[in-house]
Amino acid sequence: IRRTKERCEQYDRVLAVQDTTVLDYSTHKSTRGLGPVSTNEHSSGLLMHSVVTFDMEGTPLGILGQQIWARDASSRGSREELRKLPVSEKESNKWLVGLSQAQEGTSEDQHVLVVGDRESDIYALFVASRRPNVELLVRVAHNRALAGEDEEQSYIFDALERADVVGEYALEVPRQGTRPQRTANLEVRIARVCLKCPRHGVDRHSSREIEVSLIWARERAGSEVESPLEWVLLCTESIEGLDSAIEMIRAYTLRWGI
């Protein structure tokens, strides 16, 4: 972590990417201290959540933090019961710990963009304490309610549907299995919104509304691609136009490096 911090200091801005790895030890029948890692009742292993840093060109700079744990099989509950718990009592607290590790492992004046996939679409993460030069970039999983009185823009996707197209962006998509490498032409929309605090899953001290930027990038209508790209990204940084939106889209593509 100390060496990673030293490498990060060579750059004005770095990415701190979070992701979880499953360590499946189901075949190690005599190993103790493991927990379930899938819906299969016979699965066992560990979970490992890492924070890996990259420069803005995608070169890995090192690890800022890692959490490793075994799930407790007896702690399983219904989806509704789990939803009511504050994030500090759920496994999803790993994202908040990762945010803290990204801040503690970098210099006070280091600009850091903390990146996560759809699993990190957690309201408590958006309102967690951050220093001024640390921002979040998350792929949206939930069509969250918006604060305000405008009935027509009461949810995230309503706001994006009404937003103007600010431009287009050509994204190089790497080969995936049998699908060849290709160029995806994305139309880009942006919106600045205020999220309404959800009723469940947020600790009392962090239950407040928060203003964020939304970026909607999707392949143009009429694309003949079998699975056209479509991303909705949420960013705590203010996005003013196409150039800053493209910077965030490109930063999200660098997440794949983890």
PDB file of C-alpha atoms in Angstrom:
ATOM      1  CA  ILE A   1       0.000   0.000   0.000  1.00  0.00           C
ATOM      2  CA  ARG A   2       2.872   2.350   0.836  1.00  0.00           C
ATOM      3  CA  ARG A   3       4.535   1.681  -2.537  1.00  0.00           C
ATOM      4  CA  THR A   4       1.205   2.072  -4.321  1.00  0.00           C
ATOM      5  CA  LYS A   5       0.773   5.482  -2.690  1.00  0.00           C
ATOM      6  CA  GLU A   6       4.229   6.497  -3.932  1.00  0.00           C
ATOM      7  CA  ARG A   7       3.375   5.444  -7.492  1.00  0.00           C
ATOM      8  CA  CYS A   8       0.010   7.286  -7.368  1.00  0.00           C
ATOM      9  CA  GLU A   9       1.755  10.523  -6.385  1.00  0.00           C
ATOM     10  CA  GLN A  10       3.342  10.639  -9.836  1.00  0.00           C
ATOM     11  CA  TYR A  11      -0.078  11.365 -11.382  1.00  0.00           C
ATOM     12  CA  ASP A  12      -2.550  14.229 -11.031  1.00  0.00           C
ATOM     13  CA  ARG A  13      -5.465  11.803 -10.922  1.00  0.00           C
ATOM     14  CA  VAL A  14      -5.819   8.050 -10.449  1.00  0.00           C
ATOM     15  CA  LEU A  15      -8.594   5.479 -10.553  1.00  0.00           C
ATOM     16  CA  ALA A  16      -9.321   3.316  -7.511  1.00  0.00           C
ATOM     17  CA  VAL A  17     -11.338   0.368  -8.836  1.00  0.00           C
ATOM     18  CA  GLN A  18     -13.280  -1.917  -6.482  1.00  0.00           C
ATOM     19  CA  ASP A  19     -14.400  -5.473  -7.241  1.00  0.00           C
ATOM     20  CA  THR A  20     -15.069  -8.777  -5.479  1.00  0.00           C
ATOM     21  CA  THR A  21     -13.426 -12.114  -6.290  1.00  0.00           C
ATOM     22  CA  VAL A  22     -14.869 -15.501  -5.281  1.00  0.00           C
ATOM     23  CA  LEU A  23     -12.261 -17.967  -3.973  1.00  0.00           C
ATOM     24  CA  ASP A  24     -14.032 -21.302  -4.469  1.00  0.00           C
ATOM     25  CA  TYR A  25     -12.593 -24.090  -2.282  1.00  0.00           C
ATOM     26  CA  SER A  26     -15.578 -26.450  -2.613  1.00  0.00           C
ATOM     27  CA  THR A  27     -13.265 -29.385  -3.444  1.00  0.00           C
ATOM     28  CA  HIS A  28     -11.223 -28.835  -0.262  1.00  0.00           C
ATOM     29  CA  LYS A  29     -13.574 -30.888   1.902  1.00  0.00           C
ATOM     30  CA  SER A  30     -11.434 -30.875   5.061  1.00  0.00           C
ATOM     31  CA  THR A  31     -10.738 -27.125   5.100  1.00  0.00           C
ATOM     32  CA  ARG A  32     -12.335 -25.288   8.022  1.00  0.00           C
ATOM     33  CA  GLY A  33     -13.367 -21.644   8.308  1.00  0.00           C
ATOM     34  CA  LEU A  34     -14.994 -21.420   4.858  1.00  0.00           C
ATOM     35  CA  GLY A  35     -18.499 -20.234   4.000  1.00  0.00           C
ATOM     36  CA  PRO A  36     -21.012 -20.418   1.141  1.00  0.00           C
ATOM     37  CA  VAL A  37     -19.966 -18.628  -2.059  1.00  0.00           C
ATOM     38  CA  SER A  38     -23.003 -19.359  -4.259  1.00  0.00           C
ATOM     39  CA  THR A  39     -26.620 -20.530  -4.116  1.00  0.00           C
ATOM     40  CA  ASN A  40     -25.351 -24.119  -4.277  1.00  0.00           C
ATOM     41  CA  GLU A  41     -25.659 -25.464  -0.725  1.00  0.00           C
ATOM     42  CA  HIS A  42     -22.443 -27.476  -1.156  1.00  0.00           C
ATOM     43  CA  SER A  43     -20.313 -24.495  -2.232  1.00  0.00           C
ATOM     44  CA  SER A  44     -17.646 -23.205   0.138  1.00  0.00           C
ATOM     45  CA  GLY A  45     -14.848 -20.692  -0.009  1.00  0.00           C
ATOM     46  CA  LEU A  46     -13.924 -17.089   0.731  1.00  0.00           C
ATOM     47  CA  LEU A  47     -14.790 -13.661  -0.665  1.00  0.00           C
ATOM     48  CA  MET A  48     -12.035 -11.168  -1.475  1.00  0.00           C
ATOM     49  CA  HIS A  49     -12.827  -7.503  -2.147  1.00  0.00           C
ATOM     50  CA  SER A  50      -9.936  -5.482  -3.573  1.00  0.00           C
ATOM     51  CA  VAL A  51      -9.183  -1.838  -4.349  1.00  0.00           C
ATOM     52  CA  VAL A  52      -6.748  -1.649  -7.273  1.00  0.00           C
ATOM     53  CA  THR A  53      -5.375   1.643  -8.610  1.00  0.00           C
ATOM     54  CA  PHE A  54      -4.735   2.602 -12.241  1.00  0.00           C
ATOM     55  CA  ASP A  55      -3.507   5.725 -13.975  1.00  0.00           C
ATOM     56  CA  MET A  56      -5.906   7.376 -16.432  1.00  0.00           C
ATOM     57  CA  GLU A  57      -4.386   5.308 -19.258  1.00  0.00           C
ATOM     58  CA  GLY A  58      -5.232   2.032 -17.519  1.00  0.00           C
ATOM     59  CA  THR A  59      -1.769   1.091 -16.216  1.00  0.00           C
ATOM     60  CA  PRO A  60      -2.110  -0.727 -12.846  1.00  0.00           C
ATOM     61  CA  LEU A  61      -0.316   1.013  -9.980  1.00  0.00           C
ATOM     62  CA  GLY A  62      -0.993  -1.360  -7.104  1.00  0.00           C
ATOM     63  CA  ILE A  63      -3.428  -2.356  -4.366  1.00  0.00           C
ATOM     64  CA  LEU A  64      -4.748   0.072  -1.740  1.00  0.00           C
ATOM     65  CA  GLY A  65      -6.791  -2.394   0.253  1.00  0.00           C
ATOM     66  CA  GLN A  66      -8.217  -5.894   0.451  1.00  0.00           C
ATOM     67  CA  GLN A  67     -10.939  -7.491   2.574  1.00  0.00           C
ATOM     68  CA  ILE A  68     -11.189 -11.290   2.858  1.00  0.00           C
ATOM     69  CA  TRP A  69     -13.993 -13.052   4.716  1.00  0.00           C
ATOM     70  CA  ALA A  70     -16.103 -16.199   4.935  1.00  0.00           C
ATOM     71  CA  ARG A  71     -19.876 -15.876   4.862  1.00  0.00           C
ATOM     72  CA  ASP A  72     -21.823 -17.196   7.819  1.00  0.00           C
ATOM     73  CA  ALA A  73     -24.341 -19.702   6.433  1.00  0.00           C
ATOM     74  CA  SER A  74     -26.608 -19.230   9.451  1.00  0.00           C
ATOM     75  CA  SER A  75     -26.929 -15.474   8.848  1.00  0.00           C
ATOM     76  CA  ARG A  76     -28.962 -15.842   5.656  1.00  0.00           C
ATOM     77  CA  GLY A  77     -32.255 -13.970   5.694  1.00  0.00           C
ATOM     78  CA  SER A  78     -35.025 -13.067   3.312  1.00  0.00           C
ATOM     79  CA  ARG A  79     -34.387 -10.309   0.780  1.00  0.00           C
ATOM     80  CA  GLU A  80     -36.933  -8.087   2.543  1.00  0.00           C
ATOM     81  CA  GLU A  81     -35.318  -8.604   5.966  1.00  0.00           C
ATOM     82  CA  LEU A  82     -31.849  -7.843   4.617  1.00  0.00           C
ATOM     83  CA  ARG A  83     -33.130  -4.750   2.831  1.00  0.00           C
ATOM     84  CA  LYS A  84     -34.207  -3.186   6.119  1.00  0.00           C
ATOM     85  CA  LEU A  85     -30.757  -3.503   7.709  1.00  0.00           C
ATOM     86  CA  PRO A  86     -28.400  -0.499   7.633  1.00  0.00           C
ATOM     87  CA  VAL A  87     -25.509  -0.994   5.210  1.00  0.00           C
ATOM     88  CA  SER A  88     -23.075  -1.205   8.141  1.00  0.00           C
ATOM     89  CA  GLU A  89     -24.653  -4.586   9.026  1.00  0.00           C
ATOM     90  CA  LYS A  90     -24.625  -5.993   5.479  1.00  0.00           C
ATOM     91  CA  GLU A  91     -21.972  -7.472   3.198  1.00  0.00           C
ATOM     92  CA  SER A  92     -22.371  -4.441   0.939  1.00  0.00           C
ATOM     93  CA  ASN A  93     -20.471  -2.449   3.582  1.00  0.00           C
ATOM     94  CA  LYS A  94     -17.380  -3.721   1.698  1.00  0.00           C
ATOM     95  CA  TRP A  95     -17.851  -0.835  -0.764  1.00  0.00           C
ATOM     96  CA  LEU A  96     -17.708   1.765   2.027  1.00  0.00           C
ATOM     97  CA  VAL A  97     -14.640   0.111   3.546  1.00  0.00           C
ATOM     98  CA  GLY A  98     -13.048   0.121   0.070  1.00  0.00           C
ATOM     99  CA  LEU A  99     -13.768   3.852  -0.239  1.00  0.00           C
ATOM    100  CA  SER A 100     -12.044   4.433   3.103  1.00  0.00           C
ATOM    101  CA  GLN A 101      -9.060   2.345   1.989  1.00  0.00           C
ATOM    102  CA  ALA A 102      -8.782   4.376  -1.218  1.00  0.00           C
ATOM    103  CA  GLN A 103      -8.685   7.603   0.779  1.00  0.00           C
ATOM    104  CA  GLU A 104      -6.404   6.374   3.564  1.00  0.00           C
ATOM    105  CA  GLY A 105      -3.926   4.886   1.084  1.00  0.00           C
ATOM    106  CA  THR A 106      -3.499   8.066  -0.978  1.00  0.00           C
ATOM    107  CA  SER A 107      -2.137  11.520  -0.203  1.00  0.00           C
ATOM    108  CA  GLU A 108      -4.486  14.268   0.993  1.00  0.00           C
ATOM    109  CA  ASP A 109      -3.961  16.236  -2.233  1.00  0.00           C
ATOM    110  CA  GLN A 110      -4.312  13.195  -4.542  1.00  0.00           C
ATOM    111  CA  HIS A 111      -7.296  13.323  -6.914  1.00  0.00           C
ATOM    112  CA  VAL A 112      -8.987   9.913  -6.871  1.00  0.00           C
ATOM    113  CA  LEU A 113     -11.934   8.556  -8.876  1.00  0.00           C
ATOM    114  CA  VAL A 114     -13.379   5.505  -7.086  1.00  0.00           C
ATOM    115  CA  VAL A 115     -15.017   3.182  -9.643  1.00  0.00           C
ATOM    116  CA  GLY A 116     -17.505   0.342  -9.111  1.00  0.00           C
ATOM    117  CA  ASP A 117     -19.876  -1.813 -11.140  1.00  0.00           C
ATOM    118  CA  ARG A 118     -23.656  -2.153 -10.665  1.00  0.00           C
ATOM    119  CA  GLU A 119     -23.238  -3.980  -7.361  1.00  0.00           C
ATOM    120  CA  SER A 120     -21.844  -0.746  -5.896  1.00  0.00           C
ATOM    121  CA  ASP A 121     -25.044   1.200  -6.661  1.00  0.00           C
ATOM    122  CA  ILE A 122     -25.603   1.759  -2.923  1.00  0.00           C
ATOM    123  CA  TYR A 123     -27.057   4.998  -1.592  1.00  0.00           C
ATOM    124  CA  ALA A 124     -24.990   4.834   1.592  1.00  0.00           C
ATOM    125  CA  LEU A 125     -21.847   4.855  -0.582  1.00  0.00           C
ATOM    126  CA  PHE A 126     -22.972   8.030  -2.376  1.00  0.00           C
ATOM    127  CA  VAL A 127     -23.455   9.918   0.909  1.00  0.00           C
ATOM    128  CA  ALA A 128     -20.404   8.466   2.689  1.00  0.00           C
ATOM    129  CA  SER A 129     -17.776  10.905   3.899  1.00  0.00           C
ATOM    130  CA  ARG A 130     -15.260  11.846   1.184  1.00  0.00           C
ATOM    131  CA  ARG A 131     -12.525  14.444   1.015  1.00  0.00           C
ATOM    132  CA  PRO A 132     -13.080  17.159  -1.661  1.00  0.00           C
ATOM    133  CA  ASN A 133     -10.759  15.598  -4.283  1.00  0.00           C
ATOM    134  CA  VAL A 134     -12.305  12.092  -4.121  1.00  0.00           C
ATOM    135  CA  GLU A 135     -15.232  11.337  -6.457  1.00  0.00           C
ATOM    136  CA  LEU A 136     -17.360   8.259  -7.234  1.00  0.00           C
ATOM    137  CA  LEU A 137     -18.191   6.656 -10.592  1.00  0.00           C
ATOM    138  CA  VAL A 138     -20.771   3.851 -10.462  1.00  0.00           C
ATOM    139  CA  ARG A 139     -22.801   1.963 -13.043  1.00  0.00           C
ATOM    140  CA  VAL A 140     -26.485   2.388 -12.166  1.00  0.00           C
ATOM    141  CA  ALA A 141     -28.498  -0.678 -11.159  1.00  0.00           C
ATOM    142  CA  HIS A 142     -31.552   0.963  -9.580  1.00  0.00           C
ATOM    143  CA  ASN A 143     -34.041   3.431 -11.063  1.00  0.00           C
ATOM    144  CA  ARG A 144     -33.907   5.653  -7.997  1.00  0.00           C
ATOM    145  CA  ALA A 145     -36.497   8.251  -7.030  1.00  0.00           C
ATOM    146  CA  LEU A 146     -35.517  11.896  -7.416  1.00  0.00           C
ATOM    147  CA  ALA A 147     -36.118  14.686  -4.957  1.00  0.00           C
ATOM    148  CA  GLY A 148     -38.328  17.588  -6.045  1.00  0.00           C
ATOM    149  CA  GLU A 149     -41.882  18.216  -7.143  1.00  0.00           C
ATOM    150  CA  ASP A 150     -41.614  17.504 -10.873  1.00  0.00           C
ATOM    151  CA  GLU A 151     -43.841  14.464 -11.371  1.00  0.00           C
ATOM    152  CA  GLU A 152     -42.555  13.861 -14.917  1.00  0.00           C
ATOM    153  CA  GLN A 153     -38.956  13.470 -13.722  1.00  0.00           C
ATOM    154  CA  SER A 154     -39.537  11.523 -10.538  1.00  0.00           C
ATOM    155  CA  TYR A 155     -37.025   8.750 -11.375  1.00  0.00           C
ATOM    156  CA  ILE A 156     -33.530   8.484 -12.866  1.00  0.00           C
ATOM    157  CA  PHE A 157     -34.601   7.072 -16.238  1.00  0.00           C
ATOM    158  CA  ASP A 158     -37.361   9.685 -16.600  1.00  0.00           C
ATOM    159  CA  ALA A 159     -34.761  12.423 -16.276  1.00  0.00           C
ATOM    160  CA  LEU A 160     -32.485  10.767 -18.843  1.00  0.00           C
ATOM    161  CA  GLU A 161     -35.294  10.169 -21.348  1.00  0.00           C
ATOM    162  CA  ARG A 162     -36.047  13.896 -21.293  1.00  0.00           C
ATOM    163  CA  ALA A 163     -32.381  14.930 -21.508  1.00  0.00           C
ATOM    164  CA  ASP A 164     -30.963  16.092 -24.834  1.00  0.00           C
ATOM    165  CA  VAL A 165     -28.300  14.119 -26.703  1.00  0.00           C
ATOM    166  CA  VAL A 166     -25.063  16.074 -26.167  1.00  0.00           C
ATOM    167  CA  GLY A 167     -23.062  14.163 -28.768  1.00  0.00           C
ATOM    168  CA  GLU A 168     -21.663  10.796 -29.835  1.00  0.00           C
ATOM    169  CA  TYR A 169     -18.660   8.718 -28.867  1.00  0.00           C
ATOM    170  CA  ALA A 170     -16.914   5.867 -30.701  1.00  0.00           C
ATOM    171  CA  LEU A 171     -15.939   3.172 -28.204  1.00  0.00           C
ATOM    172  CA  GLU A 172     -13.617   0.296 -29.082  1.00  0.00           C
ATOM    173  CA  VAL A 173     -15.174  -2.902 -27.699  1.00  0.00           C
ATOM    174  CA  PRO A 174     -12.662  -5.742 -27.201  1.00  0.00           C
ATOM    175  CA  ARG A 175     -13.313  -9.279 -28.420  1.00  0.00           C
ATOM    176  CA  GLN A 176     -15.606 -11.272 -26.106  1.00  0.00           C
ATOM    177  CA  GLY A 177     -15.626 -15.038 -26.643  1.00  0.00           C
ATOM    178  CA  THR A 178     -16.758 -15.635 -30.218  1.00  0.00           C
ATOM    179  CA  ARG A 179     -17.738 -11.982 -30.690  1.00  0.00           C
ATOM    180  CA  PRO A 180     -15.089 -10.087 -32.665  1.00  0.00           C
ATOM    181  CA  GLN A 181     -13.635  -6.735 -31.637  1.00  0.00           C
ATOM    182  CA  ARG A 182     -15.775  -3.863 -32.899  1.00  0.00           C
ATOM    183  CA  THR A 183     -16.422  -0.123 -32.665  1.00  0.00           C
ATOM    184  CA  ALA A 184     -19.626   0.917 -30.898  1.00  0.00           C
ATOM    185  CA  ASN A 185     -21.044   4.333 -31.788  1.00  0.00           C
ATOM    186  CA  LEU A 186     -22.714   5.627 -28.639  1.00  0.00           C
ATOM    187  CA  GLU A 187     -25.096   8.543 -28.280  1.00  0.00           C
ATOM    188  CA  VAL A 188     -24.548  10.359 -24.990  1.00  0.00           C
ATOM    189  CA  ARG A 189     -27.060  12.120 -22.734  1.00  0.00           C
ATOM    190  CA  ILE A 190     -26.332  13.796 -19.406  1.00  0.00           C
ATOM    191  CA  ALA A 191     -28.479  15.056 -16.543  1.00  0.00           C
ATOM    192  CA  ARG A 192     -27.867  16.619 -13.137  1.00  0.00           C
ATOM    193  CA  VAL A 193     -30.341  15.333 -10.533  1.00  0.00           C
ATOM    194  CA  CYS A 194     -30.928  15.171  -6.788  1.00  0.00           C
ATOM    195  CA  LEU A 195     -31.501  11.666  -5.419  1.00  0.00           C
ATOM    196  CA  LYS A 196     -34.140  11.079  -2.771  1.00  0.00           C
ATOM    197  CA  CYS A 197     -32.983   9.144   0.271  1.00  0.00           C
ATOM    198  CA  PRO A 198     -34.420   5.578   0.237  1.00  0.00           C
ATOM    199  CA  ARG A 199     -36.517   4.342   3.139  1.00  0.00           C
ATOM    200  CA  HIS A 200     -34.348   1.295   3.866  1.00  0.00           C
ATOM    201  CA  GLY A 201     -30.675   0.368   4.065  1.00  0.00           C
ATOM    202  CA  VAL A 202     -29.253   3.769   5.030  1.00  0.00           C
ATOM    203  CA  ASP A 203     -27.768   4.622   8.415  1.00  0.00           C
ATOM    204  CA  ARG A 204     -29.501   7.514  10.146  1.00  0.00           C
ATOM    205  CA  HIS A 205     -26.441   9.753  10.159  1.00  0.00           C
ATOM    206  CA  SER A 206     -26.208   9.548   6.344  1.00  0.00           C
ATOM    207  CA  SER A 207     -29.911   9.844   5.442  1.00  0.00           C
ATOM    208  CA  ARG A 208     -29.807  12.938   3.241  1.00  0.00           C
ATOM    209  CA  GLU A 209     -30.456  13.864  -0.356  1.00  0.00           C
ATOM    210  CA  ILE A 210     -27.478  14.137  -2.702  1.00  0.00           C
ATOM    211  CA  GLU A 211     -26.922  15.805  -6.071  1.00  0.00           C
ATOM    212  CA  VAL A 212     -25.220  13.661  -8.736  1.00  0.00           C
ATOM    213  CA  SER A 213     -24.558  13.605 -12.478  1.00  0.00           C
ATOM    214  CA  LEU A 214     -25.991  10.922 -14.764  1.00  0.00           C
ATOM    215  CA  ILE A 215     -24.508   9.784 -18.071  1.00  0.00           C
ATOM    216  CA  TRP A 216     -26.508   7.616 -20.474  1.00  0.00           C
ATOM    217  CA  ALA A 217     -24.419   6.071 -23.249  1.00  0.00           C
ATOM    218  CA  ARG A 218     -26.121   3.671 -25.668  1.00  0.00           C
ATOM    219  CA  GLU A 219     -25.614   2.469 -29.214  1.00  0.00           C
ATOM    220  CA  ARG A 220     -27.676   4.403 -31.717  1.00  0.00           C
ATOM    221  CA  ALA A 221     -31.113   3.140 -32.681  1.00  0.00           C
ATOM    222  CA  GLY A 222     -30.980   0.821 -35.696  1.00  0.00           C
ATOM    223  CA  SER A 223     -27.753  -0.869 -34.631  1.00  0.00           C
ATOM    224  CA  GLU A 224     -27.609  -4.435 -35.965  1.00  0.00           C
ATOM    225  CA  VAL A 225     -25.536  -5.672 -33.024  1.00  0.00           C
ATOM    226  CA  GLU A 226     -27.145  -8.562 -31.150  1.00  0.00           C
ATOM    227  CA  SER A 227     -26.473  -7.046 -27.703  1.00  0.00           C
ATOM    228  CA  PRO A 228     -26.062  -3.265 -28.167  1.00  0.00           C
ATOM    229  CA  LEU A 229     -24.157  -1.436 -25.435  1.00  0.00           C
ATOM    230  CA  GLU A 230     -26.113   0.622 -22.943  1.00  0.00           C
ATOM    231  CA  TRP A 231     -24.597   2.116 -19.803  1.00  0.00           C
ATOM    232  CA  VAL A 232     -26.094   4.444 -17.248  1.00  0.00           C
ATOM    233  CA  LEU A 233     -23.334   5.893 -15.092  1.00  0.00           C
ATOM    234  CA  LEU A 234     -23.660   7.920 -11.904  1.00  0.00           C
ATOM    235  CA  CYS A 235     -20.919  10.354 -10.961  1.00  0.00           C
ATOM    236  CA  THR A 236     -20.593  12.628  -7.945  1.00  0.00           C
ATOM    237  CA  GLU A 237     -18.532  15.010 -10.069  1.00  0.00           C
ATOM    238  CA  SER A 238     -20.330  17.710 -12.066  1.00  0.00           C
ATOM    239  CA  ILE A 239     -20.531  16.742 -15.771  1.00  0.00           C
ATOM    240  CA  GLU A 240     -20.859  19.868 -17.904  1.00  0.00           C
ATOM    241  CA  GLY A 241     -20.775  18.548 -21.460  1.00  0.00           C
ATOM    242  CA  LEU A 242     -19.713  15.852 -23.919  1.00  0.00           C
ATOM    243  CA  ASP A 243     -15.975  16.006 -23.159  1.00  0.00           C
ATOM    244  CA  SER A 244     -16.363  15.440 -19.415  1.00  0.00           C
ATOM    245  CA  ALA A 245     -18.996  12.728 -20.067  1.00  0.00           C
ATOM    246  CA  ILE A 246     -16.589  10.909 -22.409  1.00  0.00           C
ATOM    247  CA  GLU A 247     -13.858  11.135 -19.757  1.00  0.00           C
ATOM    248  CA  MET A 248     -16.150   9.284 -17.323  1.00  0.00           C
ATOM    249  CA  ILE A 249     -17.221   6.697 -19.937  1.00  0.00           C
ATOM    250  CA  ARG A 250     -13.597   5.997 -20.740  1.00  0.00           C
ATOM    251  CA  ALA A 251     -12.719   5.793 -17.042  1.00  0.00           C
ATOM    252  CA  TYR A 252     -15.432   3.192 -16.572  1.00  0.00           C
ATOM    253  CA  THR A 253     -14.020   1.063 -19.403  1.00  0.00           C
ATOM    254  CA  LEU A 254     -10.709   0.992 -17.499  1.00  0.00           C
ATOM    255  CA  ARG A 255     -12.532  -0.801 -14.656  1.00  0.00           C
ATOM    256  CA  TRP A 256     -12.166  -3.988 -16.683  1.00  0.00           C
ATOM    257  CA  GLY A 257      -8.454  -3.963 -15.800  1.00  0.00           C
ATOM    258  CA  ILE A 258      -9.181  -5.317 -12.333  1.00  0.00           C
TER     259      ILE A 258
END
